mmCIF file of C-alpha atoms in Angstrom:
data_model
loop_
_atom_site.group_PDB
_atom_site.id
_atom_site.type_symbol
_atom_site.label_atom_id
_atom_site.label_comp_id
_atom_site.label_asym_id
_atom_site.label_seq_id
_atom_site.Cartn_x
_atom_site.Cartn_y
_atom_site.Cartn_z
ATOM 1 C CA ASP A 280 75.548 -24.233 10.481
ATOM 2 C CA ALA A 281 75.535 -20.884 8.384
ATOM 3 C CA GLY A 282 73.890 -19.344 11.347
ATOM 4 C CA SER A 283 77.541 -19.649 12.465
ATOM 5 C CA GLY A 284 78.900 -18.387 9.819
ATOM 6 C CA SER A 285 79.596 -21.723 8.347
ATOM 7 C CA GLY A 286 78.083 -23.065 5.875
ATOM 8 C CA THR A 287 77.668 -20.641 2.850
ATOM 9 C CA PHE A 288 78.279 -19.540 -0.263
ATOM 10 C CA ALA A 289 81.168 -17.479 1.206
ATOM 11 C CA SER A 290 83.200 -20.566 3.650
ATOM 12 C CA LEU A 291 82.415 -22.634 0.771
ATOM 13 C CA THR A 292 84.788 -20.691 -1.792
ATOM 14 C CA GLU A 293 87.048 -20.565 1.266
ATOM 15 C CA LYS A 294 87.433 -24.027 0.583
ATOM 16 C CA LEU A 295 88.306 -25.058 -2.225
ATOM 17 C CA ALA A 296 91.788 -24.529 -2.262
ATOM 18 C CA TYR A 297 91.238 -27.290 -0.020
ATOM 19 C CA LEU A 298 88.614 -29.226 -1.914
ATOM 20 C CA GLU A 299 91.076 -28.780 -4.536
ATOM 21 C CA ASP A 300 94.598 -30.297 -2.995
ATOM 22 C CA LEU A 301 92.826 -33.609 -2.140
ATOM 23 C CA GLY A 302 91.572 -33.853 -5.924
ATOM 24 C CA VAL A 303 88.421 -32.893 -6.399
ATOM 25 C CA THR A 304 87.339 -31.631 -9.547
ATOM 26 C CA GLY A 305 83.498 -30.888 -9.385
ATOM 27 C CA ILE A 306 81.431 -30.227 -6.204
ATOM 28 C CA TRP A 307 77.110 -31.045 -6.349
ATOM 29 C CA LEU A 308 76.131 -28.643 -4.294
ATOM 30 C CA ALA A 309 72.957 -29.775 -2.719
ATOM 31 C CA GLY A 310 71.713 -25.753 -1.158
ATOM 32 C CA TYR A 311 71.199 -22.607 -3.012
ATOM 33 C CA CYS A 312 67.464 -22.048 -4.190
ATOM 34 C CA ALA A 313 65.191 -20.585 -0.860
ATOM 35 C CA CYS A 314 64.610 -23.839 1.029
ATOM 36 C CA THR A 315 62.489 -24.590 4.519
ATOM 37 C CA THR A 316 62.161 -27.283 6.891
ATOM 38 C CA HIS A 317 60.555 -30.283 5.531
ATOM 39 C CA PHE A 318 61.299 -34.456 6.689
ATOM 40 C CA TYR A 319 62.463 -34.573 9.972
ATOM 41 C CA ASN A 320 62.204 -31.189 10.846
ATOM 42 C CA ILE A 321 65.600 -30.800 9.016
ATOM 43 C CA LYS A 322 65.933 -27.287 6.656
ATOM 44 C CA THR A 323 66.751 -29.079 3.042
ATOM 45 C CA VAL A 324 67.221 -28.098 -0.014
ATOM 46 C CA TYR A 325 64.628 -30.916 -0.350
ATOM 47 C CA ALA A 326 62.133 -28.748 0.998
ATOM 48 C CA CYS A 327 62.298 -26.313 -2.023
ATOM 49 C CA VAL A 328 59.710 -23.059 -1.100
ATOM 50 C CA ARG A 329 61.636 -21.679 -4.790
ATOM 51 C CA PRO A 330 64.141 -22.294 -7.179
ATOM 52 C CA ASP A 331 64.713 -19.083 -9.189
ATOM 53 C CA GLU A 332 65.902 -17.240 -5.416
ATOM 54 C CA PHE A 333 68.647 -18.194 -3.368
ATOM 55 C CA ASP A 334 68.740 -18.641 0.060
ATOM 56 C CA SER A 335 69.442 -15.307 2.472
ATOM 57 C CA ALA A 336 70.807 -17.841 5.201
ATOM 58 C CA LEU A 337 73.756 -18.975 2.570
ATOM 59 C CA GLY A 338 74.852 -15.502 0.384
ATOM 60 C CA THR A 339 73.412 -13.951 -2.119
ATOM 61 C CA ALA A 340 73.986 -13.974 -5.599
ATOM 62 C CA GLU A 341 77.093 -12.540 -5.989
ATOM 63 C CA ASP A 342 78.068 -14.296 -3.368
ATOM 64 C CA PHE A 343 77.197 -17.074 -5.087
ATOM 65 C CA ARG A 344 78.006 -15.859 -8.744
ATOM 66 C CA ARG A 345 82.716 -15.731 -6.611
ATOM 67 C CA LEU A 346 81.701 -19.126 -5.875
ATOM 68 C CA ILE A 347 81.292 -20.762 -9.305
ATOM 69 C CA ALA A 348 84.082 -17.763 -10.605
ATOM 70 C CA GLU A 349 86.315 -19.589 -9.048
ATOM 71 C CA ALA A 350 85.955 -23.287 -8.921
ATOM 72 C CA HIS A 351 86.228 -22.585 -11.758
ATOM 73 C CA ARG A 352 90.093 -20.704 -11.626
ATOM 74 C CA ARG A 353 91.141 -24.538 -9.675
ATOM 75 C CA GLY A 354 89.120 -26.289 -12.479
ATOM 76 C CA LEU A 355 85.812 -27.581 -10.020
ATOM 77 C CA ARG A 356 83.011 -28.186 -12.154
ATOM 78 C CA ILE A 357 79.037 -27.146 -10.202
ATOM 79 C CA PHE A 358 76.146 -29.266 -10.164
ATOM 80 C CA LEU A 359 73.075 -27.427 -8.856
ATOM 81 C CA ASP A 360 70.446 -30.804 -7.364
ATOM 82 C CA VAL A 361 67.333 -30.324 -8.574
ATOM 83 C CA ILE A 362 64.065 -30.487 -6.334
ATOM 84 C CA THR A 363 61.925 -31.673 -10.484
ATOM 85 C CA HIS A 364 58.423 -32.446 -8.715
ATOM 86 C CA GLY A 365 57.906 -29.847 -7.094
ATOM 87 C CA VAL A 366 57.722 -26.909 -3.848
ATOM 88 C CA VAL A 367 56.560 -26.813 -0.101
ATOM 89 C CA ASN A 368 53.213 -26.535 0.297
ATOM 90 C CA ASP A 369 53.139 -23.682 1.755
ATOM 91 C CA SER A 370 55.640 -21.935 -0.280
ATOM 92 C CA PRO A 371 54.178 -18.474 -1.387
ATOM 93 C CA PHE A 372 54.855 -19.108 -5.547
ATOM 94 C CA ILE A 373 51.918 -21.431 -5.381
ATOM 95 C CA ALA A 374 49.815 -18.588 -4.745
ATOM 96 C CA GLU A 375 51.749 -16.018 -7.537
ATOM 97 C CA HIS A 376 51.317 -18.717 -10.195
ATOM 98 C CA PRO A 377 47.802 -21.814 -8.935
ATOM 99 C CA ASP A 378 47.841 -22.963 -12.887
ATOM 100 C CA TRP A 379 51.485 -23.410 -13.114
ATOM 101 C CA PHE A 380 50.741 -26.141 -9.703
ATOM 102 C CA GLN A 381 48.756 -29.762 -9.885
ATOM 103 C CA GLY A 382 48.672 -32.375 -7.650
ATOM 104 C CA GLY A 383 51.227 -33.710 -5.333
ATOM 105 C CA SER A 384 54.060 -36.511 -3.815
ATOM 106 C CA TRP A 385 56.480 -36.549 -1.229
ATOM 107 C CA GLY A 386 54.421 -33.666 0.842
ATOM 108 C CA MET A 387 54.495 -31.499 -1.418
ATOM 109 C CA THR A 388 52.717 -29.426 -3.817
ATOM 110 C CA ASP A 389 53.747 -31.037 -7.748
ATOM 111 C CA TYR A 390 54.494 -28.585 -10.730
ATOM 112 C CA ASP A 391 51.992 -29.021 -13.795
ATOM 113 C CA TYR A 392 54.502 -29.682 -16.659
ATOM 114 C CA ALA A 393 51.165 -29.654 -19.279
ATOM 115 C CA ASN A 394 51.665 -26.041 -18.751
ATOM 116 C CA ALA A 395 53.362 -24.493 -21.568
ATOM 117 C CA SER A 396 54.093 -21.220 -19.403
ATOM 118 C CA PHE A 397 54.897 -23.316 -16.476
ATOM 119 C CA ARG A 398 57.624 -24.949 -18.694
ATOM 120 C CA ALA A 399 58.704 -21.233 -20.831
ATOM 121 C CA TRP A 400 59.863 -20.052 -17.372
ATOM 122 C CA TRP A 401 61.325 -23.874 -15.813
ATOM 123 C CA LEU A 402 63.107 -23.243 -19.565
ATOM 124 C CA ASP A 403 64.300 -19.809 -18.481
ATOM 125 C CA VAL A 404 65.812 -20.486 -14.995
ATOM 126 C CA TRP A 405 68.377 -23.561 -15.552
ATOM 127 C CA THR A 406 69.626 -22.032 -19.028
ATOM 128 C CA ARG A 407 70.126 -18.715 -16.376
ATOM 129 C CA TYR A 408 71.806 -20.805 -13.598
ATOM 130 C CA VAL A 409 74.401 -21.407 -16.549
ATOM 131 C CA LEU A 410 74.537 -18.995 -19.219
ATOM 132 C CA ASP A 411 74.560 -15.740 -15.900
ATOM 133 C CA TYR A 412 76.211 -17.442 -12.763
ATOM 134 C CA GLY A 413 78.054 -20.683 -14.937
ATOM 135 C CA VAL A 414 76.339 -23.789 -13.282
ATOM 136 C CA ASP A 415 78.320 -26.656 -14.732
ATOM 137 C CA GLY A 416 75.522 -28.989 -14.830
ATOM 138 C CA PHE A 417 72.509 -30.064 -13.373
ATOM 139 C CA ARG A 418 71.710 -33.550 -10.769
ATOM 140 C CA LEU A 419 67.737 -34.466 -11.254
ATOM 141 C CA ASP A 420 65.668 -35.540 -7.773
ATOM 142 C CA VAL A 421 63.247 -37.756 -9.151
ATOM 143 C CA PRO A 422 62.792 -36.489 -12.118
ATOM 144 C CA ARG A 423 59.675 -38.055 -14.848
ATOM 145 C CA GLN A 424 60.404 -39.006 -18.355
ATOM 146 C CA ASP A 425 57.613 -36.598 -19.637
ATOM 147 C CA GLN A 426 60.070 -34.012 -17.964
ATOM 148 C CA MET A 427 63.419 -35.103 -20.018
ATOM 149 C CA PRO A 428 62.532 -33.312 -23.298
ATOM 150 C CA LEU A 429 62.733 -30.551 -21.733
ATOM 151 C CA TRP A 430 65.976 -30.636 -20.476
ATOM 152 C CA ASP A 431 66.945 -32.411 -23.690
ATOM 153 C CA GLN A 432 65.560 -28.298 -25.205
ATOM 154 C CA ILE A 433 67.758 -27.078 -22.254
ATOM 155 C CA ALA A 434 70.923 -28.804 -22.430
ATOM 156 C CA ALA A 435 70.363 -27.589 -26.396
ATOM 157 C CA ARG A 436 70.156 -24.460 -25.337
ATOM 158 C CA CYS A 437 73.096 -23.522 -23.335
ATOM 159 C CA ALA A 438 75.054 -26.073 -25.652
ATOM 160 C CA ALA A 439 74.593 -23.119 -28.695
ATOM 161 C CA ALA A 440 75.054 -20.259 -26.412
ATOM 162 C CA GLY A 441 79.148 -22.512 -25.878
ATOM 163 C CA ARG A 442 78.350 -23.054 -22.837
ATOM 164 C CA PRO A 443 77.272 -27.145 -22.862
ATOM 165 C CA ILE A 444 76.726 -29.069 -19.545
ATOM 166 C CA VAL A 445 76.157 -32.053 -17.947
ATOM 167 C CA ILE A 446 72.333 -33.094 -16.632
ATOM 168 C CA LEU A 447 72.185 -36.291 -14.292
ATOM 169 C CA PRO A 448 69.260 -37.631 -13.179
ATOM 170 C CA GLU A 449 68.740 -40.077 -10.477
ATOM 171 C CA HIS A 450 68.343 -43.221 -10.882
ATOM 172 C CA THR A 451 69.602 -43.635 -14.563
ATOM 173 C CA SER A 452 73.582 -43.667 -15.415
ATOM 174 C CA THR A 453 73.582 -40.512 -18.043
ATOM 175 C CA PHE A 454 71.816 -38.607 -20.122
ATOM 176 C CA HIS A 455 73.264 -35.392 -22.138
ATOM 177 C CA PHE A 456 70.299 -34.153 -25.045
ATOM 178 C CA GLY A 457 70.845 -36.361 -27.018
ATOM 179 C CA GLN A 458 69.910 -39.505 -25.883
ATOM 180 C CA HIS A 459 66.065 -40.694 -25.134
ATOM 181 C CA ASP A 460 65.448 -43.697 -23.593
ATOM 182 C CA TYR A 461 66.399 -42.219 -19.831
ATOM 183 C CA ILE A 462 67.660 -45.528 -18.874
ATOM 184 C CA GLY A 463 71.403 -46.002 -19.833
ATOM 185 C CA PHE A 464 73.681 -45.641 -22.401
ATOM 186 C CA SER A 465 71.397 -46.678 -25.935
ATOM 187 C CA SER A 466 72.408 -49.395 -28.392
ATOM 188 C CA ASP A 467 74.820 -46.949 -30.223
ATOM 189 C CA LEU A 468 77.053 -46.164 -27.628
ATOM 190 C CA ALA A 469 79.764 -45.677 -29.774
ATOM 191 C CA GLY A 470 78.623 -44.107 -32.265
ATOM 192 C CA GLU A 471 76.626 -41.151 -29.372
ATOM 193 C CA PHE A 472 79.862 -41.524 -27.767
ATOM 194 C CA CYS A 473 81.890 -39.827 -30.881
ATOM 195 C CA ALA A 474 78.972 -37.155 -30.906
ATOM 196 C CA THR A 475 78.607 -36.137 -27.846
ATOM 197 C CA PRO A 476 80.280 -36.640 -24.423
ATOM 198 C CA GLN A 477 78.335 -38.516 -21.681
ATOM 199 C CA TYR A 478 79.354 -39.225 -18.483
ATOM 200 C CA ALA A 479 78.426 -42.438 -16.253
ATOM 201 C CA SER A 480 78.414 -41.809 -12.804
ATOM 202 C CA VAL A 481 79.328 -44.784 -9.838
ATOM 203 C CA GLN A 482 77.369 -43.021 -6.306
ATOM 204 C CA LEU A 483 79.361 -44.124 -3.471
ATOM 205 C CA SER A 484 76.457 -42.501 -1.657
ATOM 206 C CA CYS A 485 73.128 -39.772 -1.119
ATOM 207 C CA HIS A 486 71.084 -38.221 1.083
ATOM 208 C CA ASP A 487 68.943 -40.569 0.807
ATOM 209 C CA GLU A 488 70.823 -42.687 3.001
ATOM 210 C CA GLY A 489 71.396 -42.665 6.741
ATOM 211 C CA TRP A 490 67.438 -41.680 7.102
ATOM 212 C CA VAL A 491 66.170 -43.665 10.640
ATOM 213 C CA SER A 492 62.658 -44.576 9.406
ATOM 214 C CA GLY A 493 59.277 -45.948 11.731
#
């Protein structure tokens, strides 16, 4: 509830000591970029307006930077939830770059991954979240297989800058920039694990559970 002063970057920063005491080592942050209401009229990151701007209700870029720095000081890692398919239909971002969008899904307007200008922007956005703010990786919401080479490049750029990251696509076991099956571990699991660390996730619950549908 950002209106009461909780649910912001600053209030989460204040709770990091508590999370550290619980033994938490990573936070999947599904709330950071400009968003609005969508499903069930709930404001959510899944109603993304544009991914490269912070939600003013949550705080400023400096608030976000302080959150990441304090998390790292306590040994916690921060992973951002990336809405890979598009933005809400009334996003002004669509009018700014109409050639970057094509079709739609989930009641939203989809990005056109075939557009070279969009791909260059996409690479820059997520690389900057790592290099400028210190984000440790990304969880990808409903990614398509044709998007994954871009995440190869993002991970490679970050690694080359001395900031290796973890990328966890929805519906898969693991992902890193040396793996190209995107369904699970490759047949050369031992060889790849030695070459590049891999992280398998076991999901206990997520935002997709608990919905009431008619």
